[in-house]
XYZ file of C-alpha atoms in Angstrom:
613
model
C -1.442 12.171 69.518
C 1.560 10.843 67.562
C -0.549 10.044 64.711
C -2.100 13.433 65.008
C 1.478 14.966 64.705
C 2.595 12.698 62.059
C -0.468 13.413 59.784
C 0.047 17.166 60.225
C 3.651 16.707 59.365
C 3.059 14.885 56.277
C 0.321 17.491 55.099
C 2.861 20.396 55.866
C 5.699 18.505 54.026
C 3.384 18.149 51.012
C 2.319 21.818 51.230
C 6.031 22.737 51.472
C 6.740 20.579 48.171
C 3.777 22.128 46.298
C 5.280 25.457 46.934
C 8.313 24.421 45.609
C 7.091 22.812 42.455
C 4.990 26.199 41.931
C 7.904 28.449 42.830
C 5.526 30.353 44.557
C 6.829 29.915 48.225
C 6.722 33.568 49.998
C 10.433 35.035 49.536
C 10.016 38.187 51.414
C 10.214 39.016 55.174
C 7.544 39.161 57.608
C 8.033 41.129 60.831
C 5.572 42.588 63.360
C 5.356 45.730 61.514
C 5.586 46.904 58.168
C 8.849 48.769 58.754
C 10.259 45.323 59.799
C 8.749 43.241 56.642
C 9.895 43.042 53.201
C 7.164 42.592 50.182
C 7.598 39.660 47.616
C 5.481 39.341 44.515
C 5.774 35.863 42.701
C 7.217 36.562 39.324
C 4.736 37.145 36.315
C 5.543 34.454 33.620
C 7.196 36.133 30.724
C 8.260 34.695 27.456
C 11.855 34.191 26.157
C 13.021 37.480 24.692
C 11.814 37.733 21.062
C 9.913 34.855 21.295
C 7.950 33.962 18.156
C 4.164 33.668 17.807
C 3.072 30.397 17.387
C 0.410 29.351 14.690
C -0.460 25.611 14.549
C -2.897 25.135 11.855
C -4.736 21.426 11.808
C -6.929 20.501 8.784
C -9.451 17.552 8.806
C -9.751 14.512 6.522
C -7.205 15.861 3.878
C -5.462 13.133 2.210
C -1.705 13.353 0.859
C -2.370 13.809 -2.616
C -5.289 16.633 -2.489
C -3.595 19.972 -1.996
C -1.572 21.515 -4.711
C 1.200 22.170 -2.040
C 1.933 18.549 -2.185
C 1.178 17.759 -6.005
C -2.731 17.518 -5.729
C -5.231 19.158 -8.248
C -6.896 21.213 -5.824
C -5.544 24.721 -5.764
C -4.444 25.962 -2.362
C -2.255 29.102 -2.747
C -1.956 30.039 0.685
C -0.383 26.830 1.513
C 1.674 26.671 -1.706
C 3.266 29.879 -0.638
C 3.946 28.820 2.901
C 5.457 25.599 1.586
C 7.543 27.397 -1.290
C 8.875 29.689 1.513
C 9.304 27.168 4.229
C 9.871 23.488 4.675
C 8.015 20.496 3.206
C 7.928 17.475 5.648
C 7.180 14.579 3.469
C 7.326 11.458 6.164
C 5.002 12.906 8.503
C 2.404 11.044 10.369
C -1.126 11.236 12.224
C -2.804 8.387 14.166
C -5.518 7.644 11.357
C -8.517 9.436 12.911
C -9.261 12.684 14.560
C -9.484 12.701 18.254
C -6.343 10.531 18.617
C -4.364 12.643 16.321
C -5.418 16.061 18.460
C -4.897 14.701 21.669
C -1.320 13.321 20.579
C -0.800 16.862 18.813
C -1.587 19.005 21.856
C -0.113 16.675 24.665
C 3.139 15.500 22.845
C 2.159 11.770 23.767
C 0.419 8.863 22.260
C -3.213 8.976 22.247
C -4.136 5.765 24.208
C -1.318 7.186 26.914
C -3.683 10.193 27.497
C -6.877 8.141 27.446
C -7.753 9.119 23.763
C -7.769 5.702 22.090
C -11.236 6.300 20.557
C -13.292 9.432 21.006
C -14.469 11.492 23.828
C -17.877 10.319 22.663
C -20.186 7.963 24.527
C -20.443 5.443 21.882
C -16.699 5.225 21.300
C -14.982 5.717 24.620
C -14.605 2.900 27.317
C -14.028 2.633 30.982
C -10.125 1.760 30.653
C -7.087 3.899 30.880
C -6.488 4.084 27.505
C -9.863 4.538 26.177
C -11.812 6.745 28.496
C -11.618 10.115 26.514
C -10.691 12.089 29.322
C -7.204 13.574 28.908
C -5.563 13.583 32.417
C -3.887 16.573 33.977
C -0.539 14.935 34.015
C -0.639 15.370 30.309
C -0.028 19.085 29.913
C -1.122 20.639 26.698
C 1.072 22.665 24.490
C -1.518 25.572 25.366
C -0.790 25.240 29.138
C 2.791 25.288 29.052
C 2.955 28.261 26.519
C 0.625 30.127 28.676
C 2.485 29.399 31.848
C 5.495 30.952 29.981
C 4.136 34.240 29.106
C 2.146 33.604 25.781
C -1.707 34.175 25.197
C -3.322 31.348 24.070
C -6.520 31.242 21.478
C -8.212 28.281 19.872
C -10.496 28.362 17.063
C -12.437 25.329 15.251
C -12.596 21.678 16.152
C -11.682 20.803 19.478
C -13.196 17.322 19.627
C -11.746 16.235 22.962
C -14.551 17.200 25.636
C -16.418 14.427 26.789
C -20.114 14.264 25.723
C -21.117 14.097 29.441
C -19.476 17.382 29.641
C -20.189 19.478 26.825
C -23.562 21.282 28.204
C -23.072 24.954 29.496
C -23.034 23.604 32.880
C -19.877 21.820 32.508
C -17.722 20.961 34.155
C -15.448 23.105 32.029
C -11.884 21.347 32.958
C -11.811 19.182 29.804
C -13.191 22.137 27.792
C -10.367 24.249 25.886
C -10.435 26.758 28.555
C -9.523 23.907 31.001
C -6.799 22.961 28.867
C -4.614 26.023 28.663
C -6.677 28.050 26.091
C -7.726 31.465 27.327
C -10.215 31.870 24.462
C -11.823 29.259 22.457
C -14.547 29.737 19.508
C -15.698 26.821 17.495
C -17.380 23.346 18.405
C -16.585 20.837 21.102
C -17.683 17.699 19.036
C -16.212 15.791 16.212
C -18.162 17.255 13.149
C -20.783 19.929 12.793
C -22.966 21.551 10.106
C -20.646 24.177 8.449
C -23.876 26.979 8.388
C -25.612 25.616 11.439
C -22.702 24.600 13.945
C -22.926 23.596 17.420
C -21.093 26.852 18.345
C -19.230 27.345 21.692
C -17.305 30.873 22.637
C -15.194 30.046 25.848
C -17.575 28.345 28.460
C -20.863 28.688 26.616
C -22.877 27.652 23.573
C -23.704 30.607 21.550
C -25.877 31.052 18.311
C -24.212 30.989 14.800
C -24.703 34.089 12.516
C -25.559 31.863 9.425
C -22.142 32.462 7.619
C -20.042 29.522 6.749
C -17.955 28.565 9.760
C -14.487 28.995 8.409
C -15.389 32.549 7.786
C -16.331 32.953 11.505
C -13.591 31.241 13.234
C -11.146 33.248 10.841
C -12.707 36.436 11.821
C -12.598 35.293 15.472
C -8.867 34.285 15.489
C -7.790 37.866 13.745
C -10.049 39.485 16.499
C -8.281 37.640 19.260
C -4.768 38.497 17.848
C -5.855 42.022 17.138
C -7.406 42.682 20.772
C -4.281 41.328 22.331
C -1.792 43.272 20.028
C -3.545 46.484 20.996
C -2.630 46.167 24.585
C 0.419 43.908 24.668
C 2.251 44.532 21.395
C 5.260 42.690 22.784
C 3.675 39.700 24.147
C 3.528 36.482 21.807
C 0.500 34.365 21.405
C -0.192 30.770 20.440
C -3.090 30.174 17.973
C -4.534 26.726 17.457
C -6.382 26.788 14.073
C -8.627 23.719 13.354
C -11.184 24.099 10.878
C -14.009 21.711 10.488
C -12.745 21.416 6.883
C -12.626 19.127 5.041
C -14.329 16.904 7.306
C -17.984 15.765 6.248
C -20.461 17.585 5.665
C -18.914 19.026 2.444
C -20.747 22.421 2.317
C -19.488 25.456 0.474
C -20.724 28.294 -1.717
C -21.118 27.494 -5.601
C -18.786 30.209 -6.280
C -16.139 27.973 -5.114
C -17.231 24.543 -6.183
C -18.390 25.825 -9.589
C -14.589 26.923 -10.322
C -14.008 23.049 -10.714
C -16.930 22.473 -13.254
C -15.634 19.713 -15.860
C -12.215 19.768 -13.976
C -12.367 15.909 -12.751
C -14.532 14.481 -15.654
C -11.505 12.367 -16.453
C -12.016 10.412 -13.179
C -10.359 9.269 -9.917
C -7.866 6.747 -12.026
C -6.554 9.642 -14.122
C -6.344 12.037 -11.399
C -4.259 9.594 -9.428
C -1.728 9.372 -12.447
C -1.512 12.969 -12.834
C -0.930 13.797 -9.010
C 1.686 11.287 -8.723
C 3.596 13.059 -11.790
C 3.198 16.338 -9.887
C 4.591 14.896 -6.612
C 7.536 13.493 -8.487
C 8.361 17.061 -9.961
C 8.103 18.433 -6.593
C 10.098 15.708 -4.997
C 7.844 15.003 -2.212
C 7.702 11.167 -3.264
C 10.721 8.969 -4.459
C 11.506 9.015 -7.926
C 10.786 5.364 -8.156
C 7.249 5.587 -6.656
C 4.353 3.992 -8.436
C 0.670 3.851 -7.704
C -0.836 1.105 -5.462
C -3.284 -1.008 -6.831
C -6.993 0.426 -7.145
C -8.780 -0.769 -4.021
C -11.257 -3.356 -4.257
C -14.103 -1.203 -3.245
C -13.291 1.217 -6.075
C -14.729 0.691 -9.483
C -12.520 1.651 -12.542
C -13.582 5.089 -13.773
C -13.994 3.864 -17.352
C -16.582 1.217 -15.984
C -18.945 3.708 -14.781
C -22.124 4.661 -16.663
C -22.606 8.246 -17.688
C -24.951 9.093 -14.706
C -22.323 7.702 -12.366
C -19.811 9.862 -13.761
C -21.588 12.840 -13.674
C -22.696 12.454 -9.979
C -19.360 11.320 -8.738
C -17.672 14.239 -10.690
C -19.741 16.587 -8.654
C -18.993 15.307 -5.631
C -15.226 16.140 -5.927
C -16.054 19.489 -7.608
C -17.627 20.241 -4.442
C -14.972 18.883 -2.095
C -12.226 20.705 -4.087
C -14.122 23.903 -3.929
C -14.522 23.395 -0.179
C -10.738 22.778 0.375
C -9.824 25.821 -1.761
C -12.375 28.010 0.288
C -10.417 26.877 3.272
C -7.405 27.875 1.902
C -8.653 31.167 1.242
C -9.496 31.465 4.829
C -5.800 30.410 5.994
C -4.700 33.241 3.334
C -6.745 35.759 5.149
C -5.142 35.019 8.675
C -1.767 34.956 7.237
C -2.296 38.110 5.400
C -3.283 39.568 8.427
C 0.037 38.733 10.075
C 1.861 39.969 7.104
C -0.048 43.389 7.029
C 0.664 43.786 10.913
C 4.455 43.139 10.679
C 3.836 39.847 12.599
C 4.551 37.355 10.032
C 8.325 37.365 10.137
C 8.493 36.318 13.758
C 5.818 33.883 13.569
C 6.376 30.239 13.512
C 3.578 28.503 11.341
C 2.716 24.778 11.181
C 0.414 23.415 8.778
C -0.605 20.086 8.933
C -2.488 19.346 5.954
C -5.171 16.686 7.615
C -5.637 14.717 10.878
C -5.522 11.637 9.162
C -6.003 10.434 5.372
C -8.832 10.936 3.282
C -12.276 9.682 4.538
C -13.669 6.446 3.327
C -16.898 7.118 5.372
C -18.660 8.252 2.241
C -19.553 4.901 0.983
C -18.888 3.566 -2.569
C -21.527 5.808 -3.641
C -21.142 9.128 -1.753
C -23.572 10.552 0.975
C -25.913 13.350 0.206
C -28.653 13.654 2.599
C -28.437 10.542 5.058
C -31.877 11.373 6.676
C -33.324 10.667 3.280
C -31.061 8.158 1.804
C -29.678 5.604 4.180
C -26.864 3.471 2.999
C -27.024 0.915 6.031
C -30.837 0.050 4.988
C -30.508 0.272 1.091
C -28.941 -1.787 -2.055
C -26.369 -0.082 -3.931
C -28.583 0.311 -6.936
C -31.347 2.112 -4.838
C -29.055 4.289 -2.917
C -27.431 5.535 -6.205
C -30.691 6.234 -7.859
C -31.999 8.120 -4.886
C -28.513 10.214 -4.787
C -28.842 10.994 -8.444
C -32.158 12.820 -7.359
C -30.459 14.883 -5.026
C -27.416 15.944 -7.197
C -28.328 19.458 -7.040
C -28.326 19.772 -3.435
C -24.531 18.557 -3.161
C -22.645 21.172 -1.090
C -25.503 23.256 -0.124
C -26.509 24.258 3.523
C -29.388 21.335 3.223
C -27.042 18.455 2.587
C -24.681 16.396 4.652
C -22.182 15.288 2.034
C -19.085 13.095 1.819
C -17.589 11.677 -1.366
C -17.338 8.387 -2.747
C -14.372 6.191 -1.623
C -12.957 6.467 -5.170
C -12.224 10.127 -4.601
C -10.728 9.189 -1.182
C -8.227 6.858 -2.809
C -7.354 9.477 -5.330
C -7.234 12.351 -2.615
C -4.729 9.759 -0.844
C -2.338 9.452 -3.841
C 0.124 7.675 -4.027
C -0.766 5.733 -0.965
C -3.439 2.950 -0.306
C -6.488 2.810 1.990
C -7.824 5.651 4.255
C -8.714 7.287 7.109
C -9.111 4.918 10.138
C -6.681 2.374 8.613
C -4.036 2.650 11.199
C -2.354 -0.091 9.429
C -1.488 1.831 6.333
C 0.065 4.767 5.216
C -2.887 5.971 3.468
C -4.457 6.648 6.754
C -1.496 7.980 8.871
C 0.843 9.965 6.235
C -0.083 13.546 6.005
C 1.795 16.569 4.799
C 3.738 18.932 7.287
C 4.584 22.582 6.134
C 6.818 24.540 8.835
C 7.130 28.106 7.904
C 9.115 30.584 10.191
C 10.830 33.366 7.993
C 13.015 34.639 10.954
C 14.059 31.143 11.786
C 14.207 29.218 8.618
C 16.004 30.784 5.788
C 15.895 28.001 3.080
C 12.742 28.364 0.932
C 10.937 25.341 -0.401
C 13.137 23.022 1.340
C 12.258 19.234 1.644
C 12.874 17.249 4.707
C 12.319 13.333 4.852
C 12.845 12.731 8.428
C 10.005 10.380 9.870
C 7.785 12.401 12.070
C 4.659 12.114 13.984
C 2.157 14.561 15.491
C 3.674 13.986 19.104
C 6.705 15.525 17.840
C 5.229 19.192 17.191
C 5.174 20.001 20.946
C 8.595 19.077 21.702
C 9.945 20.970 18.426
C 7.740 23.958 19.498
C 9.566 24.037 22.827
C 12.976 23.600 21.697
C 12.543 26.422 18.794
C 11.328 28.723 21.650
C 13.945 28.018 24.068
C 11.343 26.790 26.536
C 11.917 23.660 28.756
C 9.170 21.095 29.339
C 7.626 21.722 32.786
C 8.010 18.948 35.599
C 4.862 20.169 37.136
C 2.061 22.353 35.592
C -0.084 24.444 38.403
C 1.133 21.765 41.030
C 0.419 18.603 38.759
C 3.391 16.363 38.217
C 3.744 15.872 34.383
C 4.325 12.384 32.222
C 7.294 12.621 30.114
C 6.458 13.957 26.773
C 6.866 11.001 24.241
C 7.607 12.913 20.835
C 10.731 13.542 19.300
C 11.651 17.131 18.432
C 12.137 17.546 14.627
C 14.411 21.020 15.503
C 17.347 19.018 14.542
C 16.129 18.719 10.916
C 15.082 22.361 10.258
C 18.519 23.329 9.163
C 19.835 20.117 8.099
C 18.040 18.250 5.278
C 20.470 15.257 5.541
C 20.081 14.402 9.277
C 19.062 10.838 10.087
C 15.823 10.500 11.545
C 15.537 10.423 15.289
C 11.980 9.068 15.640
C 12.647 5.584 15.704
C 9.540 3.811 17.045
C 5.884 4.280 16.400
C 2.676 2.344 17.249
C -0.603 2.781 15.617
C -4.215 1.425 16.425
C -7.560 2.492 15.767
C -10.647 0.185 16.339
C -8.434 -2.957 15.312
C -6.459 -1.765 12.568
C -2.801 -1.663 13.768
C 0.742 -0.962 12.933
C 4.280 -0.782 14.351
C 7.061 1.241 12.804
C 10.714 0.760 13.782
C 13.645 2.271 12.144
C 12.213 2.104 8.476
C 10.527 -1.184 8.995
C 6.783 -1.560 9.381
C 4.401 -4.284 10.115
C 0.507 -3.946 10.161
C -2.668 -5.913 10.228
C -6.150 -4.718 8.976
C -9.122 -5.873 11.116
C -13.050 -6.305 10.283
C -15.457 -5.334 10.425
C -14.727 -1.944 9.155
C -17.245 0.716 7.566
C -17.735 -1.194 4.409
C -18.997 -4.070 6.281
C -21.932 -1.979 7.843
C -22.671 -0.249 4.396
C -25.707 -1.758 2.120
C -25.997 -4.484 4.648
C -29.623 -4.176 4.553
C -30.203 -5.011 8.165
C -27.513 -7.807 8.399
C -24.986 -7.346 11.047
C -21.180 -8.125 10.733
C -19.900 -10.892 12.812
C -17.003 -10.461 15.403
C -13.836 -11.383 14.126
C -10.671 -12.664 16.285
C -7.722 -10.514 16.195
C -5.697 -13.803 15.968
C -7.167 -14.235 12.561
C -5.825 -10.829 11.166
C -3.151 -11.125 8.594
C -0.138 -8.948 9.178
C 1.949 -7.413 6.328
C 5.608 -6.249 6.401
C 7.187 -3.350 4.505
C 10.533 -1.748 4.253
C 9.620 1.695 3.988
C 13.161 2.872 3.311
C 12.679 1.040 -0.204
C 8.956 0.843 -0.502
C 7.524 3.920 1.026
C 3.862 3.461 -0.130
C 3.785 -0.161 0.993
C 3.385 -1.805 -2.481
C 5.393 -5.174 -1.499
C 4.768 -7.424 1.359
C 7.720 -9.039 2.773
C 6.110 -10.778 5.522
C 6.911 -14.247 3.761
C 10.506 -13.126 2.873
C 11.397 -12.181 6.334
C 8.958 -13.887 9.095
C 11.673 -13.288 11.825
C 11.473 -9.847 11.228
C 7.585 -9.783 11.203
C 7.713 -11.733 14.516
C 10.268 -9.144 16.241
C 7.717 -6.314 14.989
C 4.783 -7.807 16.475
C 6.501 -8.394 19.744
C 7.591 -4.577 19.760
C 3.874 -3.775 19.174
C 2.784 -5.727 21.994
C 5.531 -3.985 24.282
C 4.421 -0.513 23.034
C 0.763 -1.472 23.549
C 1.525 -2.353 27.214
C 3.526 0.596 27.906
C 0.949 2.948 26.197
C -2.306 1.561 27.882
C -3.529 0.396 24.428
C -5.146 -2.953 25.926
C -7.889 -4.174 26.008
C -8.412 -4.095 22.193
C -11.571 -2.617 21.035
C -12.997 -2.623 17.368
C -15.924 -1.407 15.188
C -17.721 -4.666 16.150
C -17.801 -3.403 19.949
C -18.275 0.197 19.222
C -21.277 -0.502 16.823
C -22.940 -2.987 19.112
C -22.710 -0.664 22.066
C -20.743 -3.326 23.824
C -18.625 -0.331 25.412
C -19.137 2.816 28.077
C -21.396 0.966 30.566
C -20.880 2.981 33.862
C -20.879 0.801 36.904
C -21.302 -2.610 35.306
C -24.530 -1.458 33.592
C -25.477 -3.278 30.333
C -26.429 0.099 28.849
C -24.365 2.985 27.677
C -24.415 6.049 29.873
C -26.566 8.946 28.942
C -25.620 12.216 27.807
C -25.890 14.451 30.972
């Protein structure tokens, strides 16, 4: 009997604690009659008076040197306008690949800490806390927080954080956008999709695409969500997460856009880098002392290419440039809507130009139709010959295009390496624009403080005057790990407050601490699987990886390795990496060899990967 009473006492105590957590404990009076009773209604969440709308724009696979807003040769007038009337953050970072970046962005916590060390896909998630691809409820998203503080919440475009097993119309839906705080969603759940035949979802069901380009469809839907809300609740703020598939492969766009760049890149990727660096210095987004990093060993000198190679490779980048300019046009449509409806002045807009650096996944030769031309099974000569035959299909709805890595290095100017390379700034260093007419009076200001995607959530809460919740719908919340950038908004000279940051993507890893950075590249990487003609790369020990050391305060794009000059600093940083890895559930280390050989995601000890349900 005593155990029974104790059990129900514990349950009752837990219930009362839960009521206190959610502030829904009844505060009225209950008598035997209505006359003796007093009603009470739980308060309806309401945003702070005058709270701004929030628009968070995240582009995909765009390098630091692509957009004209940061010195690139690809025209992005909408982004230029936002940057010229807002702030350019020149020292902002992502995780080096899409799903980890998106999980860190939405939760304000490091990607492994929220279980997204790889992806939510079966082939690249594993049954460990840092790797299972299932963001826990204890890591509430910015959408959940704003929803519970009186905002309507919408998302359009790429989500990329729903486990494959859950991504059918049968759900479960707790890890769909609707389960993570978004009241409406229109887009796709995976990592990539066809721009004309997307795997399209609205709210909790798959829908049939209408044949138009996905960028146009998501922009129409974003405007419709806002328009519908403002008609019935004009004073209620909204949060919009606008995440186009662009410019992730496949690069597909109407010739109207790509043909605007006909002949514009005939000078090639080496000259492109030189021109962009000069532009970047004029804008002030790179230091005046900056020099280009060495051309990567996988990139041929443009002047050494044949006429056919130049013609083919130039067309790849014409299409890519048209794709980015078209994406910018759609962003402009969204911003124009806000302006025309008197919403722009009190809207906080973030633009993160890329969820990682430019992609090296297009091989040294570029990708057009992988079903007809397989890089893994061909020699480079055979592959190039077939691609040349397919040149007229580049960018069309029938293609699955990604550009050659020479253009990826150009788009990453002035950094080295690419997407997936978490050890290098070329994988993690992306532009950030913050635009907020009512709250930021400086136009075209530069901010050089160190930042990371985990900083956006706390920045938003501080600018909105909202406290981070201890509980979200009765679930105790883990600490937010990001550092608010609000201190820098009106103080260009404020010292950086984000002092430490680790990075890890499939073996490539780095640690940043107060201006110093140590990083190690790891094999195999994507280059080892291309043109292998059936040969499989071998497993490489992490102990054999070579670490480099850089002082980013004096060498922001990692040209001078100081590991031999300051070995004690390297030892210190490697120890710090291990501490951060333990703290953030990064271990066990998993690399491309493990993924490509299907050594992970084996439910219940099976030797086979789990099936898609």
